[in-house]
Tab-separated table of C-alpha atoms in Angstrom:
chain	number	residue	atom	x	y	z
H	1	UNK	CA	30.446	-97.820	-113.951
H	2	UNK	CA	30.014	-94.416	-111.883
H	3	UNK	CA	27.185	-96.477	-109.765
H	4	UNK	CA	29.915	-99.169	-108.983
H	5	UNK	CA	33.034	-96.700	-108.249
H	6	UNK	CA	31.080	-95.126	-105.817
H	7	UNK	CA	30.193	-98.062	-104.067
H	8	UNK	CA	33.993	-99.611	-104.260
H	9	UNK	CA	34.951	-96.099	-103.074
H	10	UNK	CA	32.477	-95.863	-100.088
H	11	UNK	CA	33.331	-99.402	-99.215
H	12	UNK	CA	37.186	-98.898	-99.019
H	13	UNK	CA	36.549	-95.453	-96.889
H	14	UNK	CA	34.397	-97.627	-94.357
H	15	UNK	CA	37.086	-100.636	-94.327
H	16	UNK	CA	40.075	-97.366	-93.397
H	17	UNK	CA	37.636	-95.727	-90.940
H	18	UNK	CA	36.353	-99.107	-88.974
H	19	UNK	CA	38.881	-101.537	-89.546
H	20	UNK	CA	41.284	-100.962	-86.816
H	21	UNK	CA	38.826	-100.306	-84.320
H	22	UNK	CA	37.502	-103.568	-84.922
H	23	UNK	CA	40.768	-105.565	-84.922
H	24	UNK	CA	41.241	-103.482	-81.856
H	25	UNK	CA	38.001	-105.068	-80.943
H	26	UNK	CA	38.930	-108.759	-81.579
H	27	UNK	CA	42.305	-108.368	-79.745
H	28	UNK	CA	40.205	-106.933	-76.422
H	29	UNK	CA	38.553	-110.794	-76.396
H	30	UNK	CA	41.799	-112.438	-76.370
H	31	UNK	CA	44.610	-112.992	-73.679
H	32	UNK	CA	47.002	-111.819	-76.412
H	33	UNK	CA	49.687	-109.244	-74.999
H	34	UNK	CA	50.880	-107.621	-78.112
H	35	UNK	CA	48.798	-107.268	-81.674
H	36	UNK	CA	50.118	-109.609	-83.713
H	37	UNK	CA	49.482	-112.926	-82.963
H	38	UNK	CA	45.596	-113.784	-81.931
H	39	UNK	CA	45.460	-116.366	-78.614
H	40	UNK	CA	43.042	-118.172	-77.181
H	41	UNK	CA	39.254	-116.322	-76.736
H	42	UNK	CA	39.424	-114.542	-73.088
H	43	UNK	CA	37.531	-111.908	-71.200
H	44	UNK	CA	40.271	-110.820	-68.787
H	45	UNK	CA	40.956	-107.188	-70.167
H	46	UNK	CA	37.527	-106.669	-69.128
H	47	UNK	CA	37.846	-108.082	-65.601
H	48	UNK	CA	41.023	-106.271	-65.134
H	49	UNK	CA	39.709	-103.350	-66.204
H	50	UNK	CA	36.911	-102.978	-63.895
H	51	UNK	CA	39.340	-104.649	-60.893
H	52	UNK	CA	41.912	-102.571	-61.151
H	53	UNK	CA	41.273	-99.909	-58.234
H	54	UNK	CA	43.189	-96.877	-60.475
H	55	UNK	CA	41.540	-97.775	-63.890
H	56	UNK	CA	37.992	-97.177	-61.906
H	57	UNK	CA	39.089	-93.878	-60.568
H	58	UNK	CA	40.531	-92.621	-63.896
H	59	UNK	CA	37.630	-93.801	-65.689
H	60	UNK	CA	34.989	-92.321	-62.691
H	61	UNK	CA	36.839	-89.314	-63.161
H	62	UNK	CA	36.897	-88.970	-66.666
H	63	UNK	CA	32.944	-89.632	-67.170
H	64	UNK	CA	32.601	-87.251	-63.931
H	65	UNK	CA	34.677	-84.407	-65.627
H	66	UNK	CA	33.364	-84.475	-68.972
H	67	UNK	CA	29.753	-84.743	-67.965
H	68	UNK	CA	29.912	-82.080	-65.879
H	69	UNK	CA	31.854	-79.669	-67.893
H	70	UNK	CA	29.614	-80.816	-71.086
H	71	UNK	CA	26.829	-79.684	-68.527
H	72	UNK	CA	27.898	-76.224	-68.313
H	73	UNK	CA	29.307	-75.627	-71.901
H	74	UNK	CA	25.465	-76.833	-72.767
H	75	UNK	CA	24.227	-74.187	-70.840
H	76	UNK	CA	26.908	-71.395	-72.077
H	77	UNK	CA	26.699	-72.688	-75.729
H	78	UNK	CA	23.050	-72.636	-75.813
H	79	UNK	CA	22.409	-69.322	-74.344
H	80	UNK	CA	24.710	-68.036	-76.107
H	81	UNK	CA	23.551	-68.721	-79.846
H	82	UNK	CA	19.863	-67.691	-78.442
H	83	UNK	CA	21.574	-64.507	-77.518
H	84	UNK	CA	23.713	-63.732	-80.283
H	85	UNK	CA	20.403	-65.202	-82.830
H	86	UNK	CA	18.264	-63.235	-81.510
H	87	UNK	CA	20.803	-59.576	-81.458
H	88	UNK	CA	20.402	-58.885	-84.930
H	89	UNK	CA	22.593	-59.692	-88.339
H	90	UNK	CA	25.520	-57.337	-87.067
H	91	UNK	CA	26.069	-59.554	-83.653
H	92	UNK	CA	25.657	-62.840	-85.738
H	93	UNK	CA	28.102	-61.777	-88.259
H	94	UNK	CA	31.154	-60.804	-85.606
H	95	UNK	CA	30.314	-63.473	-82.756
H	96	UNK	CA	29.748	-65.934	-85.017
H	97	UNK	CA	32.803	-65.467	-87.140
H	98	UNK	CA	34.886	-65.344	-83.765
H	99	UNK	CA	33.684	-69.030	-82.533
H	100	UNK	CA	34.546	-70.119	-85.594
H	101	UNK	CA	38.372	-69.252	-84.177
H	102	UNK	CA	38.735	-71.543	-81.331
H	103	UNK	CA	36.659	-74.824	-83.670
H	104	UNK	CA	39.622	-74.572	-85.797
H	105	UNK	CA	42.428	-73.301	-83.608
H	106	UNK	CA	45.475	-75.735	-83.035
H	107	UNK	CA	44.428	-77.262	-79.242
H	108	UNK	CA	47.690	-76.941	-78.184
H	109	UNK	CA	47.344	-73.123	-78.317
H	110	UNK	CA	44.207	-73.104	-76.440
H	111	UNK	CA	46.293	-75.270	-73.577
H	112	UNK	CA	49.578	-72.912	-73.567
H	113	UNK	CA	46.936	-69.835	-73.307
H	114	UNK	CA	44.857	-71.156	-70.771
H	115	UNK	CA	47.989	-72.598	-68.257
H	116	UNK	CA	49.667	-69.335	-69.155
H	117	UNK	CA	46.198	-66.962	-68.203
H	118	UNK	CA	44.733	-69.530	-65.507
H	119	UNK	CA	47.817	-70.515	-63.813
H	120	UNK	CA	50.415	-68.114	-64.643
H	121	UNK	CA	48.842	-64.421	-65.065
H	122	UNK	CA	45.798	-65.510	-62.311
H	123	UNK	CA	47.489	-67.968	-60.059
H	124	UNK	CA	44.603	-71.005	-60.082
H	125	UNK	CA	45.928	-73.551	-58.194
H	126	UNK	CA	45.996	-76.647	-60.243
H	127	UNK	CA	45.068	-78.943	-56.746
H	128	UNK	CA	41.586	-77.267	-57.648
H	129	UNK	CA	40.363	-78.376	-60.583
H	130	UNK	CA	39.044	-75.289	-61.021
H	131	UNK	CA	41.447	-74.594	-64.134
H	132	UNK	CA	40.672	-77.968	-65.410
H	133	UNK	CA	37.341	-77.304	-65.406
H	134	UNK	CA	37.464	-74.625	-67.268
H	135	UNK	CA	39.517	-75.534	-69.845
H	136	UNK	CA	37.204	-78.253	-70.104
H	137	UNK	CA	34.410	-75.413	-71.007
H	138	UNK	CA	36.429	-73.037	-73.042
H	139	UNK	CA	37.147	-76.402	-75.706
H	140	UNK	CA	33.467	-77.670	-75.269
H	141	UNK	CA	31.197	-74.248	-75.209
H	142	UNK	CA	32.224	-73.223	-79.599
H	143	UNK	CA	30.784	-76.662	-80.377
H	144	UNK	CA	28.061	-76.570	-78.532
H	145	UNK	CA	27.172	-73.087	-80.127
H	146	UNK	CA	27.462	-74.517	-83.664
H	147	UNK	CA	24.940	-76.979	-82.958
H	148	UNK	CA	22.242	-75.339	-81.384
H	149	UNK	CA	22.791	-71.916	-84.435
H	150	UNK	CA	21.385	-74.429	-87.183
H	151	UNK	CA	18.249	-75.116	-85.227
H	152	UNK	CA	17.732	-71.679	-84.457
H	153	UNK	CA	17.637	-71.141	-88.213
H	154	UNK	CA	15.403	-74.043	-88.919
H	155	UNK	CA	12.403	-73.487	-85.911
H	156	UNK	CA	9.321	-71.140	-86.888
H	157	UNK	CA	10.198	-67.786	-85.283
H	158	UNK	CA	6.573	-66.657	-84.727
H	159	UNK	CA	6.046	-68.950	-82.551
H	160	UNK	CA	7.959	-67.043	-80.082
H	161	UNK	CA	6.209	-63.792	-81.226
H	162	UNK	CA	3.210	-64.961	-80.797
H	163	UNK	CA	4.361	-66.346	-77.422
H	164	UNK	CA	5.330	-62.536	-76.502
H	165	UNK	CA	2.047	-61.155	-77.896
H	166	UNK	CA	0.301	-64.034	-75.920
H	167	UNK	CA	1.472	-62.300	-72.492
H	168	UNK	CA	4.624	-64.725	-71.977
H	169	UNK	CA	7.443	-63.729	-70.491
H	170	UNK	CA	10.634	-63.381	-72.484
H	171	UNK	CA	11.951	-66.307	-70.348
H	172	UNK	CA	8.873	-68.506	-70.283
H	173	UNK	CA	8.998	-67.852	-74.396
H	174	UNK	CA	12.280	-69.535	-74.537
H	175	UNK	CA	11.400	-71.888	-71.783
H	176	UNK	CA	8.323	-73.423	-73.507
H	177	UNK	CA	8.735	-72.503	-77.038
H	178	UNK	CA	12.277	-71.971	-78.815
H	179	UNK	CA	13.782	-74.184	-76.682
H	180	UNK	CA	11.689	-77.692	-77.463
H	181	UNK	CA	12.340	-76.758	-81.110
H	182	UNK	CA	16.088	-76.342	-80.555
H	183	UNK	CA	16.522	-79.556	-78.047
H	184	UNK	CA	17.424	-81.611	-80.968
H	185	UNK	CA	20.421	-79.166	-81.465
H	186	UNK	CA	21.137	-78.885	-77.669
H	187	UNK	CA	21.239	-82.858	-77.485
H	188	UNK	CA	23.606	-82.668	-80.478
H	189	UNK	CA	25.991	-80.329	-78.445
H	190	UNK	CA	25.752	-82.271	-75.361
H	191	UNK	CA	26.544	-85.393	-76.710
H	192	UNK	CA	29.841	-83.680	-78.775
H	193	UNK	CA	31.356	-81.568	-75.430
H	194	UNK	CA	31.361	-84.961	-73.847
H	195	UNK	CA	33.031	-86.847	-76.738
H	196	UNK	CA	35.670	-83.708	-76.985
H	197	UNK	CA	36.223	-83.782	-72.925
H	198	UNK	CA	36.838	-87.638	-73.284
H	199	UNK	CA	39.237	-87.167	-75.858
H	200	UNK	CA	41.183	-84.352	-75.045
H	201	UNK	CA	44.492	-84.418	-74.011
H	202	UNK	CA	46.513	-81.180	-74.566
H	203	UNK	CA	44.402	-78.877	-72.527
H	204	UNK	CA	44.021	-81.982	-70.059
H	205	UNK	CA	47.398	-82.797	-69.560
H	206	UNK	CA	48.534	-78.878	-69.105
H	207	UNK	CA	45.386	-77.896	-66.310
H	208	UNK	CA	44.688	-80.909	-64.580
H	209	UNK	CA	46.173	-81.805	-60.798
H	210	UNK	CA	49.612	-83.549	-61.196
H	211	UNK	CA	47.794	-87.004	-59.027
H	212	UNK	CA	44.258	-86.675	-61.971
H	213	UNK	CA	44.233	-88.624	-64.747
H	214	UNK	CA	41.579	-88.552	-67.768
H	215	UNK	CA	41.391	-91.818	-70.204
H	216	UNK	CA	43.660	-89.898	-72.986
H	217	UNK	CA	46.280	-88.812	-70.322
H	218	UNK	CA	46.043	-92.234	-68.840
H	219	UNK	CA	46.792	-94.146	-72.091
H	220	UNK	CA	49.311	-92.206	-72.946
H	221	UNK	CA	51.467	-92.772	-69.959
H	222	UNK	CA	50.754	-96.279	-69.917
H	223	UNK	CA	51.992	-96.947	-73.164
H	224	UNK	CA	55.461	-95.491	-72.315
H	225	UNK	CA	55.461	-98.002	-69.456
H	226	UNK	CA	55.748	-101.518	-69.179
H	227	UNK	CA	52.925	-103.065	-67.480
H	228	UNK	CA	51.264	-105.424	-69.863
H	229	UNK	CA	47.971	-105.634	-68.244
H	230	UNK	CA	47.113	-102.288	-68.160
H	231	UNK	CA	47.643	-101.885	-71.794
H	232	UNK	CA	45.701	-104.883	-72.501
H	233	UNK	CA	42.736	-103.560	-70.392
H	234	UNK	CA	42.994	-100.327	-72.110
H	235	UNK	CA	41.746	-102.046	-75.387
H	236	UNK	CA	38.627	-103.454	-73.781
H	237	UNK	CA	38.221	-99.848	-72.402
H	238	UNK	CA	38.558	-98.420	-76.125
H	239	UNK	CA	35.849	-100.762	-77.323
H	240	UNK	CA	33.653	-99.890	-74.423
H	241	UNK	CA	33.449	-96.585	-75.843
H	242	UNK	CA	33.217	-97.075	-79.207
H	243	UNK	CA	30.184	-99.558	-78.511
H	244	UNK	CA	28.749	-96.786	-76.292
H	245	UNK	CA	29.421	-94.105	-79.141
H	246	UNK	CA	27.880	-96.093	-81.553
H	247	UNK	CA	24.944	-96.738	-79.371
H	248	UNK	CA	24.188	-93.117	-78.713
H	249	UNK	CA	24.244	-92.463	-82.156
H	250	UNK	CA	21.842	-95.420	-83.232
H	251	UNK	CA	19.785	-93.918	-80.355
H	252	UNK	CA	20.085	-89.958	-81.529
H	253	UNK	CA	19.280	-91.107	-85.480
H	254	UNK	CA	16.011	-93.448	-84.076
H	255	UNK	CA	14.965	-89.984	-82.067
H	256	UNK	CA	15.557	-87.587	-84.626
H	257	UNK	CA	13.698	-89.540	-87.389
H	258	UNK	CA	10.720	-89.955	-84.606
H	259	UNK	CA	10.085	-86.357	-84.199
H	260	UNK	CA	10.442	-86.076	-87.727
H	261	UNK	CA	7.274	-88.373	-88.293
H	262	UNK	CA	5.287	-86.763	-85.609
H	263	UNK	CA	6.147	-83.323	-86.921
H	264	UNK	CA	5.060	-84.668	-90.310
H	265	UNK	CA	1.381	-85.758	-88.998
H	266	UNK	CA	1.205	-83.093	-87.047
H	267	UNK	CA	1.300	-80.504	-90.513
H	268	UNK	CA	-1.382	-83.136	-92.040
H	269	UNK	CA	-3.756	-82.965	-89.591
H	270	UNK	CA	-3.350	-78.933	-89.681
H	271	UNK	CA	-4.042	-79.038	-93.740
């Protein structure tokens, strides 16, 4: 009975988490303008979408903006958990506890701060994208840094003592030793700033130039309108990236178990 209530349970939480992105789905193949009532089988969202001259620059800017800023919150995240690992319990204990603050702050705090400190108190000019940018970073860089900590926990810390007594430089030790054991982590927090940047909307919306537009500012201004083909086009764009999401995560499991293997034959052959 426990076996089977688990099962009916696990089943029911898939069916709430994946059933409306699949109807969603469906409705993306169809030349159906409202949900509702399914039409005949069409692939005109998809065309639209990719004809439309301002979808491509809002989506070009998008992928642009959050790969970039993912880019650089890798690079701040990363060094920073090697930093703050590496400084001792006392450092782990207070930076650690204070990136915990901005995981699980309200976002729309983080955007009244930043237009209030960027644009207000500093005077960024918006036209920039400089404050957008950074924004962008300031959401990203705490996720990043939980990602890459575990890893740092998990690798085999002599190996970068030995490194050191070996004659290596501090910064060839992380180059060629903590940092392949860690990459699984750093791919982790690459992959999540991008997802965050795509989805944000709050910082977005309060940073960005008044003529930019991400995907989530996008959508939400075209659904207050009235142009029927954009929303339609804007389903076969949601499915787009859920297929993509999906794919990198097939992709990130099928890499992850891989290493796993070869890290298994590798302690085999050592015993």
């Amino acid at each position: 009975m426990r076996k089977a209530f688990r099962t009916i349970f696990l089943a029911l939480m898939m069916v709430v988490l994946y059933l409306p992105i699949i109807v969603l789905a469906v409705y993306s193949f169809t030349d159906s303008a409202n949900i509702g009532a399914i039409r005949g089988f069409s692939v005109q969202n998809y065309v639209t979408l990719f004809e439309k001259p301002e979808l491509r620059d809002m989506i070009a800017g998008t992928l642009i903006l959050a790969v970039g800023s993912a880019f650089i919150s890798t690079i701040l995240g990363t060094l920073g958990a090697v930093g703050v690992f590496y400084s001792g319990r006392f450092g782990n204990l207070i930076v650690g506890s204070l990136n915990k603050v901005p995981v699980v702050n309200a976002e729309v705090v983080t955007a009244f701060s930043l237009c209030i400190l960027l644009i207000g108190a500093c005077g960024v000019d918006k036209s920039s994208f400089v404050s957008l940018v950074i924004g962008h970073v300031v959401l990203e860089a705490p996720f990043v840094y939980v990602s890459v900590v575990p890893k740092l926990k998990q690798m085999d810390n002599s190996l970068y003592e030995a490194a050191l007594d070996l004659g290596a430089s501090p910064a060839m030790a992380l180059w060629r030793v903590v940092l392949p054991q860690i990459f699984p982590g750093v791919v982790s927090g690459f992959a999540l700033a991008v997802t965050l940047s795509l989805d944000d909307y709050f910082i977005t919306s309060y940073t960005k130039p008044a003529t930019f537009d991400t995907i989530s500012t996008y959508v939400v201004n075209a659904t207050r309108g009235s142009q029927t083909e954009i929303k339609t086009a804007l389903w076969a764009l949601s499915t787009i990236i859920f297929a993509a999401v999906v794919l990198m995560v097939i992709l990130m499991n099928v890499t992850g178990n891989e290493n796993e293997k070869r890290a298994g034959a590798g302690n085999e052959k050592d015993r």
